[in-house]
Tab-separated table of C-alpha atoms in Angstrom:
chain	number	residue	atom	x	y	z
A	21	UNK	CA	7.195	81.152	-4.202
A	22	UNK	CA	4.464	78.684	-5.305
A	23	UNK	CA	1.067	81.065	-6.073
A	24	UNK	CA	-2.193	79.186	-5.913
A	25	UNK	CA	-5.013	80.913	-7.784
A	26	UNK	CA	-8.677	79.537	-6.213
A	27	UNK	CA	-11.756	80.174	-8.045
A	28	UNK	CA	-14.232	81.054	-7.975
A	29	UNK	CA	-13.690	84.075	-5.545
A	30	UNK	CA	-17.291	83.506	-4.160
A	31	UNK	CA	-20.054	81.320	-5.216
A	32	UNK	CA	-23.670	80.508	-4.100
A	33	UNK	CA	-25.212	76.947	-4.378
A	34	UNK	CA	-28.693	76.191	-3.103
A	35	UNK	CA	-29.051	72.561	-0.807
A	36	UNK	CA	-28.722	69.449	-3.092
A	37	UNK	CA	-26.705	71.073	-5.446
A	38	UNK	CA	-22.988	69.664	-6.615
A	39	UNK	CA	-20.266	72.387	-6.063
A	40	UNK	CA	-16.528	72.244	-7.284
A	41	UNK	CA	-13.673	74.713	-5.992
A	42	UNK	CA	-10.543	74.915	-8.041
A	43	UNK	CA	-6.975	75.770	-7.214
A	44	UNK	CA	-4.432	76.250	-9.085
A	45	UNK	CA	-1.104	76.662	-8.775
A	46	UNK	CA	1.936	78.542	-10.474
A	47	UNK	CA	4.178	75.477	-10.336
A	48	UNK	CA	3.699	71.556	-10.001
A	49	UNK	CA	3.128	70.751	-6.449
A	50	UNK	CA	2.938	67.061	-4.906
A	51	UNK	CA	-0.514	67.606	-2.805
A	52	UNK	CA	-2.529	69.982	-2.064
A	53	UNK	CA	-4.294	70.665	1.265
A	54	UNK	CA	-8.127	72.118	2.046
A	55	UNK	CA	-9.197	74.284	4.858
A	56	UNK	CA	-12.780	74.692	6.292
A	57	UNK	CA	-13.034	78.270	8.032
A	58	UNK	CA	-16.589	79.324	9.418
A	59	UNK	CA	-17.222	82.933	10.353
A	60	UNK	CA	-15.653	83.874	13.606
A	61	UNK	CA	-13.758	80.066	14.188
A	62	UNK	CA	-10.085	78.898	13.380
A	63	UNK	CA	-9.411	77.264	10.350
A	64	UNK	CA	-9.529	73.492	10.155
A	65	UNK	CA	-8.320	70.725	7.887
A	66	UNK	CA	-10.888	69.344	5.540
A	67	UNK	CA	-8.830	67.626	2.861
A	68	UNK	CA	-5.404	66.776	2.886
A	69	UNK	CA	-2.697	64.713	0.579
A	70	UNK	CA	-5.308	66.218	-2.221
A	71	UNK	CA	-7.911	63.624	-1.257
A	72	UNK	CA	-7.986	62.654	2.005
A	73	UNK	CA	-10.744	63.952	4.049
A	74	UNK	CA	-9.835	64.915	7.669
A	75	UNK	CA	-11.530	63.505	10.657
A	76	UNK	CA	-15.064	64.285	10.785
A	77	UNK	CA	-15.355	65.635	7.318
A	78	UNK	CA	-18.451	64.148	5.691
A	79	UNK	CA	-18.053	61.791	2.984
A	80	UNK	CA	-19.887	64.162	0.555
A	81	UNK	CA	-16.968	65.953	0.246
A	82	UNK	CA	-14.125	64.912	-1.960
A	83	UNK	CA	-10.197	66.042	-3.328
A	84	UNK	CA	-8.758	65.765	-6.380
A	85	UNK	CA	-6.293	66.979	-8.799
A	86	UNK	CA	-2.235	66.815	-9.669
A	87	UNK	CA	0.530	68.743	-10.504
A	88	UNK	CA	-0.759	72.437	-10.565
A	89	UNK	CA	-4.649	71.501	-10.688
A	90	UNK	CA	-6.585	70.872	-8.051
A	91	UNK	CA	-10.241	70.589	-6.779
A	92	UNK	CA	-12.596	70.364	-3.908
A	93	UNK	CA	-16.186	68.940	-4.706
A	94	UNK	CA	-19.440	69.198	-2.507
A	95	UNK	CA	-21.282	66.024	-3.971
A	96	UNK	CA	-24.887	67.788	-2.589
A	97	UNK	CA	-24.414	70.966	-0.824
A	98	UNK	CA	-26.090	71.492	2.945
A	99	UNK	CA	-26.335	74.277	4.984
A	100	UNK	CA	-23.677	73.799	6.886
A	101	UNK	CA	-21.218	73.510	3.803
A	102	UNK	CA	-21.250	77.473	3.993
A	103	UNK	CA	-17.972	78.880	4.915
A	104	UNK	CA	-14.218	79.798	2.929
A	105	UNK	CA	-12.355	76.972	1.916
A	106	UNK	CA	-8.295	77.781	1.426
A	107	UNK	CA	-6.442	75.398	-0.527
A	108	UNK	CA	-2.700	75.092	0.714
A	109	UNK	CA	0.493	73.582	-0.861
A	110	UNK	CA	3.588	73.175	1.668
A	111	UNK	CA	5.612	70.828	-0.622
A	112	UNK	CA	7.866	73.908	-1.324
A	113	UNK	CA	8.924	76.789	0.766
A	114	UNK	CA	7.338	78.741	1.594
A	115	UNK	CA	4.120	77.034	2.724
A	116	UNK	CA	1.182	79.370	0.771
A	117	UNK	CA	-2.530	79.543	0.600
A	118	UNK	CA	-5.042	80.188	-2.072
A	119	UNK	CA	-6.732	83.535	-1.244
A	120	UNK	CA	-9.554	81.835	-0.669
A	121	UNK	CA	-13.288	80.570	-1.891
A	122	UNK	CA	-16.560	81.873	0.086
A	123	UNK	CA	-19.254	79.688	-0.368
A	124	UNK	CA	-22.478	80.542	0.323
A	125	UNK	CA	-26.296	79.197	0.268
A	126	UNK	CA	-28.295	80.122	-2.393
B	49	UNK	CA	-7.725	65.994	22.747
B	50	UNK	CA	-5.216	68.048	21.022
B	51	UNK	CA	-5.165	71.240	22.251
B	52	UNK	CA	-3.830	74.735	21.220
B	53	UNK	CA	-4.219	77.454	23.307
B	54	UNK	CA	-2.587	81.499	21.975
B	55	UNK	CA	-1.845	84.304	24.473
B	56	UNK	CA	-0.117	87.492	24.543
B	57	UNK	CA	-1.986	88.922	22.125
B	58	UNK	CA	-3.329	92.954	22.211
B	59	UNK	CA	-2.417	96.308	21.127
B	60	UNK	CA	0.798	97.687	20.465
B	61	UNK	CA	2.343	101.045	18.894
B	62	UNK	CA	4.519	100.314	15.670
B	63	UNK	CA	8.523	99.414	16.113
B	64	UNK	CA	7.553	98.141	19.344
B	65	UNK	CA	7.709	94.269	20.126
B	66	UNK	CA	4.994	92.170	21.336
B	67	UNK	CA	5.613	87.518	22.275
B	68	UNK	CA	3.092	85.769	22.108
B	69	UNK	CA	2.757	81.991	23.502
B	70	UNK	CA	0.454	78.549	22.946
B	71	UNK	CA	0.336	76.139	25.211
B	72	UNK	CA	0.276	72.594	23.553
B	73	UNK	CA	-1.761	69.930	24.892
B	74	UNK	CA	-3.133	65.890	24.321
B	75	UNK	CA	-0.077	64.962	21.984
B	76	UNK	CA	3.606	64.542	22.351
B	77	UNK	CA	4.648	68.354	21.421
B	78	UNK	CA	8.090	67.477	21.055
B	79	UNK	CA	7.361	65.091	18.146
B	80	UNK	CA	5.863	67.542	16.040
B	81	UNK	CA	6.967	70.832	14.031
B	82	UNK	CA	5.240	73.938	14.632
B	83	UNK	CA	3.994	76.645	13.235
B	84	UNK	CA	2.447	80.355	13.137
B	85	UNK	CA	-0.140	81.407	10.708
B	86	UNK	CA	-1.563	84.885	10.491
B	87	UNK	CA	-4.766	86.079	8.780
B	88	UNK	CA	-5.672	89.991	8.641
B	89	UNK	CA	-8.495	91.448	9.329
B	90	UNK	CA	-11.089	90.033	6.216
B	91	UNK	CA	-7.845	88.419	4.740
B	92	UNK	CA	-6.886	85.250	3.832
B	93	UNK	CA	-4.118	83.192	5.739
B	94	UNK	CA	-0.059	83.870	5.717
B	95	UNK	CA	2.053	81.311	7.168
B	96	UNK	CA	4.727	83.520	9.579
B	97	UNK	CA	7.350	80.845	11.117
B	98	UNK	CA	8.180	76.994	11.513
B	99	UNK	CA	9.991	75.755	14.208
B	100	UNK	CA	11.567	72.052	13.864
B	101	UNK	CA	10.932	69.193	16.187
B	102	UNK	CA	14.401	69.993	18.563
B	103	UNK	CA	14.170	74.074	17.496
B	104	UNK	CA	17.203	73.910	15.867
B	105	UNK	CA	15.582	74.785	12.934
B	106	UNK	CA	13.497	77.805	11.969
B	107	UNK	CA	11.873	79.111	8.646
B	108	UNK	CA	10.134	82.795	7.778
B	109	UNK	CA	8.828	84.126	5.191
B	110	UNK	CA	10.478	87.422	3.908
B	111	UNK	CA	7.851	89.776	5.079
B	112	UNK	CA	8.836	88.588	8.611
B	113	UNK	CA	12.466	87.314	8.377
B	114	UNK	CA	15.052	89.645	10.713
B	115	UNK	CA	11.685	90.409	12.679
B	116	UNK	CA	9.871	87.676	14.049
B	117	UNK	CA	11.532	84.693	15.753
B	118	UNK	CA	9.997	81.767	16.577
B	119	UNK	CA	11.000	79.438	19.348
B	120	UNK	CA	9.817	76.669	21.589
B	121	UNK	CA	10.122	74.779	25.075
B	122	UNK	CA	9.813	70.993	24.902
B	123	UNK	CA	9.676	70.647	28.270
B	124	UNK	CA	6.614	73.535	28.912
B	125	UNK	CA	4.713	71.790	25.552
B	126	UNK	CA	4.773	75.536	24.444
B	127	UNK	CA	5.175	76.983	21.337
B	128	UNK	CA	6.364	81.121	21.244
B	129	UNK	CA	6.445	83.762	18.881
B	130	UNK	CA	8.633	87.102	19.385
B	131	UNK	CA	7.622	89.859	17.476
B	132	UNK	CA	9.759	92.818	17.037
B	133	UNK	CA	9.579	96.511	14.966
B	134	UNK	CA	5.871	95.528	14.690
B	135	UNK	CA	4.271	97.132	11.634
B	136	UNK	CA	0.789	98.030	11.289
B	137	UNK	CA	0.541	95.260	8.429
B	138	UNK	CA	1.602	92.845	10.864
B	139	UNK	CA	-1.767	93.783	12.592
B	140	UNK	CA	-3.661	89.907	12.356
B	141	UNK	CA	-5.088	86.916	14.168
B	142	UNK	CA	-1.914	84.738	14.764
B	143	UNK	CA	-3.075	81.287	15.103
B	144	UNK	CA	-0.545	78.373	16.350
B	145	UNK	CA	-0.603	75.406	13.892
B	146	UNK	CA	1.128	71.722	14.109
B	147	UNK	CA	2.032	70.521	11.160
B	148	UNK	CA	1.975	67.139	9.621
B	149	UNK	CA	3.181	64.547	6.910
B	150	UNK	CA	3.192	64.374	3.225
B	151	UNK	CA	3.147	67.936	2.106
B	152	UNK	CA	2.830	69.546	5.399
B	153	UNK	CA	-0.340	70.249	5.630
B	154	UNK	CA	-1.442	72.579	9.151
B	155	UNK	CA	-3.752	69.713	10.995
B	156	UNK	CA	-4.912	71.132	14.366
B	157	UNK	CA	-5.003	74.929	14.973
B	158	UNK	CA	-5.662	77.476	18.142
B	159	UNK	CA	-8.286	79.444	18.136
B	160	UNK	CA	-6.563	82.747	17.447
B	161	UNK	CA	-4.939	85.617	19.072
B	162	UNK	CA	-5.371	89.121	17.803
B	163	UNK	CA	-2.275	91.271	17.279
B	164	UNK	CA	-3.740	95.366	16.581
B	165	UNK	CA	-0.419	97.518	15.977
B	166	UNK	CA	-1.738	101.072	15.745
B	167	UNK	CA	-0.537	104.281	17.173
Protein backbone atom coordinates (compact mmCIF):
# COMPACT_ATOMS: atom_id res chain seq x y z
CA UNK A 1 0.00 0.00 0.00
CA UNK A 2 1.12 3.42 -1.33
CA UNK A 3 1.35 5.91 2.07
CA UNK A 4 1.11 9.59 1.29
CA UNK A 5 2.54 11.80 4.04
CA UNK A 6 0.82 15.63 3.68
CA UNK A 7 2.31 18.43 5.48
CA UNK A 8 1.94 20.49 7.07
CA UNK A 9 -0.75 18.89 9.43
CA UNK A 10 -2.36 22.42 9.84
CA UNK A 11 -1.32 25.78 8.78
CA UNK A 12 -2.64 29.41 9.00
CA UNK A 13 -2.12 32.02 6.16
CA UNK A 14 -3.60 35.50 6.37
CA UNK A 15 -5.52 36.89 2.77
CA UNK A 16 -2.89 37.68 0.03
CA UNK A 17 -0.56 35.36 1.23
CA UNK A 18 1.06 32.35 -1.10
CA UNK A 19 0.45 28.88 0.54
CA UNK A 20 1.99 25.44 -0.60
CA UNK A 21 0.69 21.89 0.67
CA UNK A 22 2.97 18.96 0.15
CA UNK A 23 2.36 15.27 -0.27
CA UNK A 24 4.37 12.80 -0.37
CA UNK A 25 4.31 9.50 -1.06
CA UNK A 26 6.05 6.10 -0.02
CA UNK A 27 6.43 4.95 -3.62
CA UNK A 28 6.47 6.64 -7.21
CA UNK A 29 2.99 7.28 -8.24
CA UNK A 30 1.83 8.56 -11.85
CA UNK A 31 -0.60 11.56 -10.53
CA UNK A 32 -1.75 12.67 -7.76
CA UNK A 33 -5.27 13.97 -6.99
CA UNK A 34 -6.53 17.10 -4.53
CA UNK A 35 -9.63 17.29 -2.51
CA UNK A 36 -11.40 20.48 -1.20
CA UNK A 37 -13.52 19.50 2.03
CA UNK A 38 -15.31 22.46 3.95
CA UNK A 39 -16.67 21.86 7.43
CA UNK A 40 -19.86 19.93 7.41
CA UNK A 41 -19.88 19.32 3.16
CA UNK A 42 -18.64 16.26 1.02
CA UNK A 43 -15.41 16.28 -0.34
CA UNK A 44 -14.82 17.61 -3.83
CA UNK A 45 -12.18 17.45 -6.52
CA UNK A 46 -9.93 20.43 -6.72
CA UNK A 47 -6.92 19.16 -8.64
CA UNK A 48 -6.56 16.19 -10.51
CA UNK A 49 -3.83 14.39 -13.01
CA UNK A 50 -1.43 16.51 -10.42
CA UNK A 51 -2.33 19.76 -12.17
CA UNK A 52 -5.47 19.99 -13.48
CA UNK A 53 -7.86 22.09 -11.66
CA UNK A 54 -11.48 20.75 -11.49
CA UNK A 55 -14.43 22.67 -12.68
CA UNK A 56 -14.94 25.76 -10.86
CA UNK A 57 -11.67 25.76 -9.05
CA UNK A 58 -10.16 29.24 -9.28
CA UNK A 59 -7.20 29.75 -11.28
CA UNK A 60 -5.20 30.84 -8.16
CA UNK A 61 -4.84 27.52 -7.35
CA UNK A 62 -2.30 25.26 -8.93
CA UNK A 63 -0.73 21.25 -8.92
CA UNK A 64 2.44 20.12 -9.24
CA UNK A 65 4.92 17.51 -8.56
CA UNK A 66 6.14 13.76 -9.86
CA UNK A 67 7.00 10.57 -8.80
CA UNK A 68 6.56 10.61 -4.92
CA UNK A 69 6.45 14.60 -4.57
CA UNK A 70 3.74 16.51 -4.89
CA UNK A 71 2.20 20.00 -4.18
CA UNK A 72 -0.82 22.16 -4.03
CA UNK A 73 -0.18 26.05 -4.15
CA UNK A 74 -2.66 28.95 -3.17
CA UNK A 75 -1.03 31.77 -5.40
CA UNK A 76 -2.89 34.56 -2.79
CA UNK A 77 -4.94 33.01 -0.17
CA UNK A 78 -8.87 34.26 0.37
CA UNK A 79 -11.21 33.50 2.80
CA UNK A 80 -12.81 31.05 1.28
CA UNK A 81 -9.52 28.96 0.64
CA UNK A 82 -10.13 27.71 4.36
CA UNK A 83 -10.92 24.12 4.54
CA UNK A 84 -8.73 20.37 4.49
CA UNK A 85 -7.27 19.55 1.38
CA UNK A 86 -6.53 15.47 0.94
CA UNK A 87 -4.18 14.57 -1.64
CA UNK A 88 -5.06 11.07 -3.25
CA UNK A 89 -3.07 8.61 -5.47
CA UNK A 90 -5.27 5.69 -7.14
CA UNK A 91 -2.58 4.63 -9.68
CA UNK A 92 -2.03 1.55 -7.40
CA UNK A 93 -4.31 -0.47 -5.28
CA UNK A 94 -5.47 0.37 -3.05
CA UNK A 95 -6.68 3.90 -3.80
CA UNK A 96 -5.25 6.03 -0.44
CA UNK A 97 -5.41 9.49 0.90
CA UNK A 98 -3.04 11.79 2.63
CA UNK A 99 -4.36 12.28 6.21
CA UNK A 100 -4.99 15.47 5.41
CA UNK A 101 -3.96 19.46 5.54
CA UNK A 102 -6.33 22.05 7.54
CA UNK A 103 -5.88 25.32 6.38
CA UNK A 104 -6.93 28.07 8.10
CA UNK A 105 -7.05 32.11 8.03
CA UNK A 106 -4.68 33.83 9.86
CA UNK B 1 -26.35 17.71 -13.06
CA UNK B 2 -24.65 14.76 -11.69
CA UNK B 3 -26.20 13.63 -8.86
CA UNK B 4 -25.44 11.30 -5.85
CA UNK B 5 -27.83 10.70 -3.43
CA UNK B 6 -26.80 7.93 0.04
CA UNK B 7 -29.51 6.21 2.13
CA UNK B 8 -29.77 3.56 4.58
CA UNK B 9 -27.68 4.98 6.82
CA UNK B 10 -28.31 4.96 11.02
CA UNK B 11 -27.52 3.07 14.04
CA UNK B 12 -26.74 -0.38 14.42
CA UNK B 13 -25.41 -2.84 17.30
CA UNK B 14 -21.95 -4.52 16.34
CA UNK B 15 -21.95 -8.04 14.19
CA UNK B 16 -25.10 -6.86 12.88
CA UNK B 17 -25.45 -5.81 9.09
CA UNK B 18 -26.66 -2.63 7.80
CA UNK B 19 -27.04 -1.77 3.11
CA UNK B 20 -26.90 1.18 2.27
CA UNK B 21 -27.91 2.64 -1.36
CA UNK B 22 -27.19 5.95 -3.81
CA UNK B 23 -29.19 6.72 -6.33
CA UNK B 24 -27.17 7.99 -9.44
CA UNK B 25 -28.39 10.71 -11.49
CA UNK B 26 -27.51 13.32 -14.79
CA UNK B 27 -24.84 10.84 -16.32
CA UNK B 28 -24.85 7.47 -17.91
CA UNK B 29 -24.24 5.31 -14.52
CA UNK B 30 -23.49 2.35 -16.38
CA UNK B 31 -20.42 3.93 -18.03
CA UNK B 32 -18.72 4.67 -14.98
CA UNK B 33 -16.99 2.66 -11.97
CA UNK B 34 -18.06 3.28 -8.59
CA UNK B 35 -17.07 3.66 -5.47
CA UNK B 36 -17.49 3.94 -1.48
CA UNK B 37 -15.42 6.17 0.62
CA UNK B 38 -15.69 6.41 4.37
CA UNK B 39 -14.40 9.14 6.71
CA UNK B 40 -14.75 8.75 10.69
CA UNK B 41 -15.83 10.93 12.86
CA UNK B 42 -12.81 13.98 12.73
CA UNK B 43 -10.90 11.50 10.39
CA UNK B 44 -9.59 11.64 7.22
CA UNK B 45 -11.02 9.59 4.18
CA UNK B 46 -10.73 5.53 3.56
CA UNK B 47 -11.72 4.29 0.30
CA UNK B 48 -14.11 0.94 1.24
CA UNK B 49 -15.13 -0.76 -2.29
CA UNK B 50 -15.04 -0.33 -6.23
CA UNK B 51 -17.43 -1.78 -8.30
CA UNK B 52 -16.56 -2.07 -12.23
CA UNK B 53 -18.61 -0.66 -15.03
CA UNK B 54 -20.76 -4.31 -15.66
CA UNK B 55 -20.15 -5.35 -11.61
CA UNK B 56 -18.27 -8.09 -12.50
CA UNK B 57 -15.59 -6.70 -10.79
CA UNK B 58 -15.13 -5.65 -7.18
CA UNK B 59 -12.12 -4.37 -5.02
CA UNK B 60 -11.79 -3.86 -0.90
CA UNK B 61 -9.48 -2.93 1.09
CA UNK B 62 -8.42 -5.49 3.85
CA UNK B 63 -10.06 -3.81 6.73
CA UNK B 64 -13.34 -4.53 4.86
CA UNK B 65 -12.67 -7.54 2.55
CA UNK B 66 -15.01 -10.84 3.65
CA UNK B 67 -17.33 -7.99 5.16
CA UNK B 68 -18.55 -5.47 2.98
CA UNK B 69 -19.78 -6.17 -0.56
CA UNK B 70 -20.41 -3.82 -2.94
CA UNK B 71 -22.83 -4.15 -5.80
CA UNK B 72 -24.85 -2.25 -8.33
CA UNK B 73 -28.08 -2.10 -10.65
CA UNK B 74 -27.53 -0.59 -14.09
CA UNK B 75 -30.85 -0.50 -14.81
CA UNK B 76 -32.05 1.44 -11.21
CA UNK B 77 -28.69 3.96 -11.84
CA UNK B 78 -27.99 2.75 -8.19
CA UNK B 79 -25.03 2.05 -6.55
CA UNK B 80 -25.28 -0.39 -3.02
CA UNK B 81 -23.21 -1.20 -0.25
CA UNK B 82 -23.88 -4.36 2.15
CA UNK B 83 -22.37 -4.20 5.30
CA UNK B 84 -22.06 -7.14 7.48
CA UNK B 85 -20.42 -8.06 11.27
CA UNK B 86 -20.36 -4.22 11.54
CA UNK B 87 -17.63 -3.08 13.94
CA UNK B 88 -17.68 -0.05 15.91
CA UNK B 89 -14.58 1.20 13.75
CA UNK B 90 -16.64 0.86 10.83
CA UNK B 91 -18.74 3.66 12.54
CA UNK B 92 -18.25 6.71 9.52
CA UNK B 93 -19.85 8.93 6.91
CA UNK B 94 -19.94 6.59 3.80
CA UNK B 95 -20.01 8.78 0.87
CA UNK B 96 -20.72 7.26 -2.83
CA UNK B 97 -17.98 8.37 -5.29
CA UNK B 98 -17.65 7.90 -9.32
CA UNK B 99 -14.53 7.57 -10.36
CA UNK B 100 -12.65 8.77 -13.33
CA UNK B 101 -9.58 8.59 -15.80
CA UNK B 102 -5.91 8.80 -15.50
CA UNK B 103 -5.19 7.76 -11.99
CA UNK B 104 -8.65 7.39 -10.79
CA UNK B 105 -9.22 10.16 -9.17
CA UNK B 106 -13.05 10.29 -7.08
CA UNK B 107 -14.77 13.31 -9.30
CA UNK B 108 -18.36 13.80 -8.03
CA UNK B 109 -19.37 12.64 -4.50
CA UNK B 110 -22.83 12.30 -2.30
CA UNK B 111 -23.26 14.16 0.37
CA UNK B 112 -22.78 11.50 3.03
CA UNK B 113 -24.56 8.97 5.02
CA UNK B 114 -23.71 8.32 8.61
CA UNK B 115 -23.16 4.73 9.74
CA UNK B 116 -23.03 4.84 14.14
CA UNK B 117 -22.37 1.04 15.21
CA UNK B 118 -22.63 1.16 19.00
CA UNK B 119 -24.29 -1.07 21.46
Amino acid sequence: EIVLTQSPTTMAASPGEKVTLTCRASSSVSYMHWYQQRSGTSPKLWIYETSKLASGVPNRFSGSGSGTSYSLTINSMETEDAATYYCQQGSSYPPTFGAGTKLELK
Amino acid sequence: EVQLVESGGGLVQPGRSLKLSCAASGFTFSNYYMAWVRQAPKKGLEWVATISTSGSRTYYPDSVKGRFTISRDNAKSSLYLQMNSLKSEDTATYYCARRVGNGFPFDYWGQGVMVTVSS
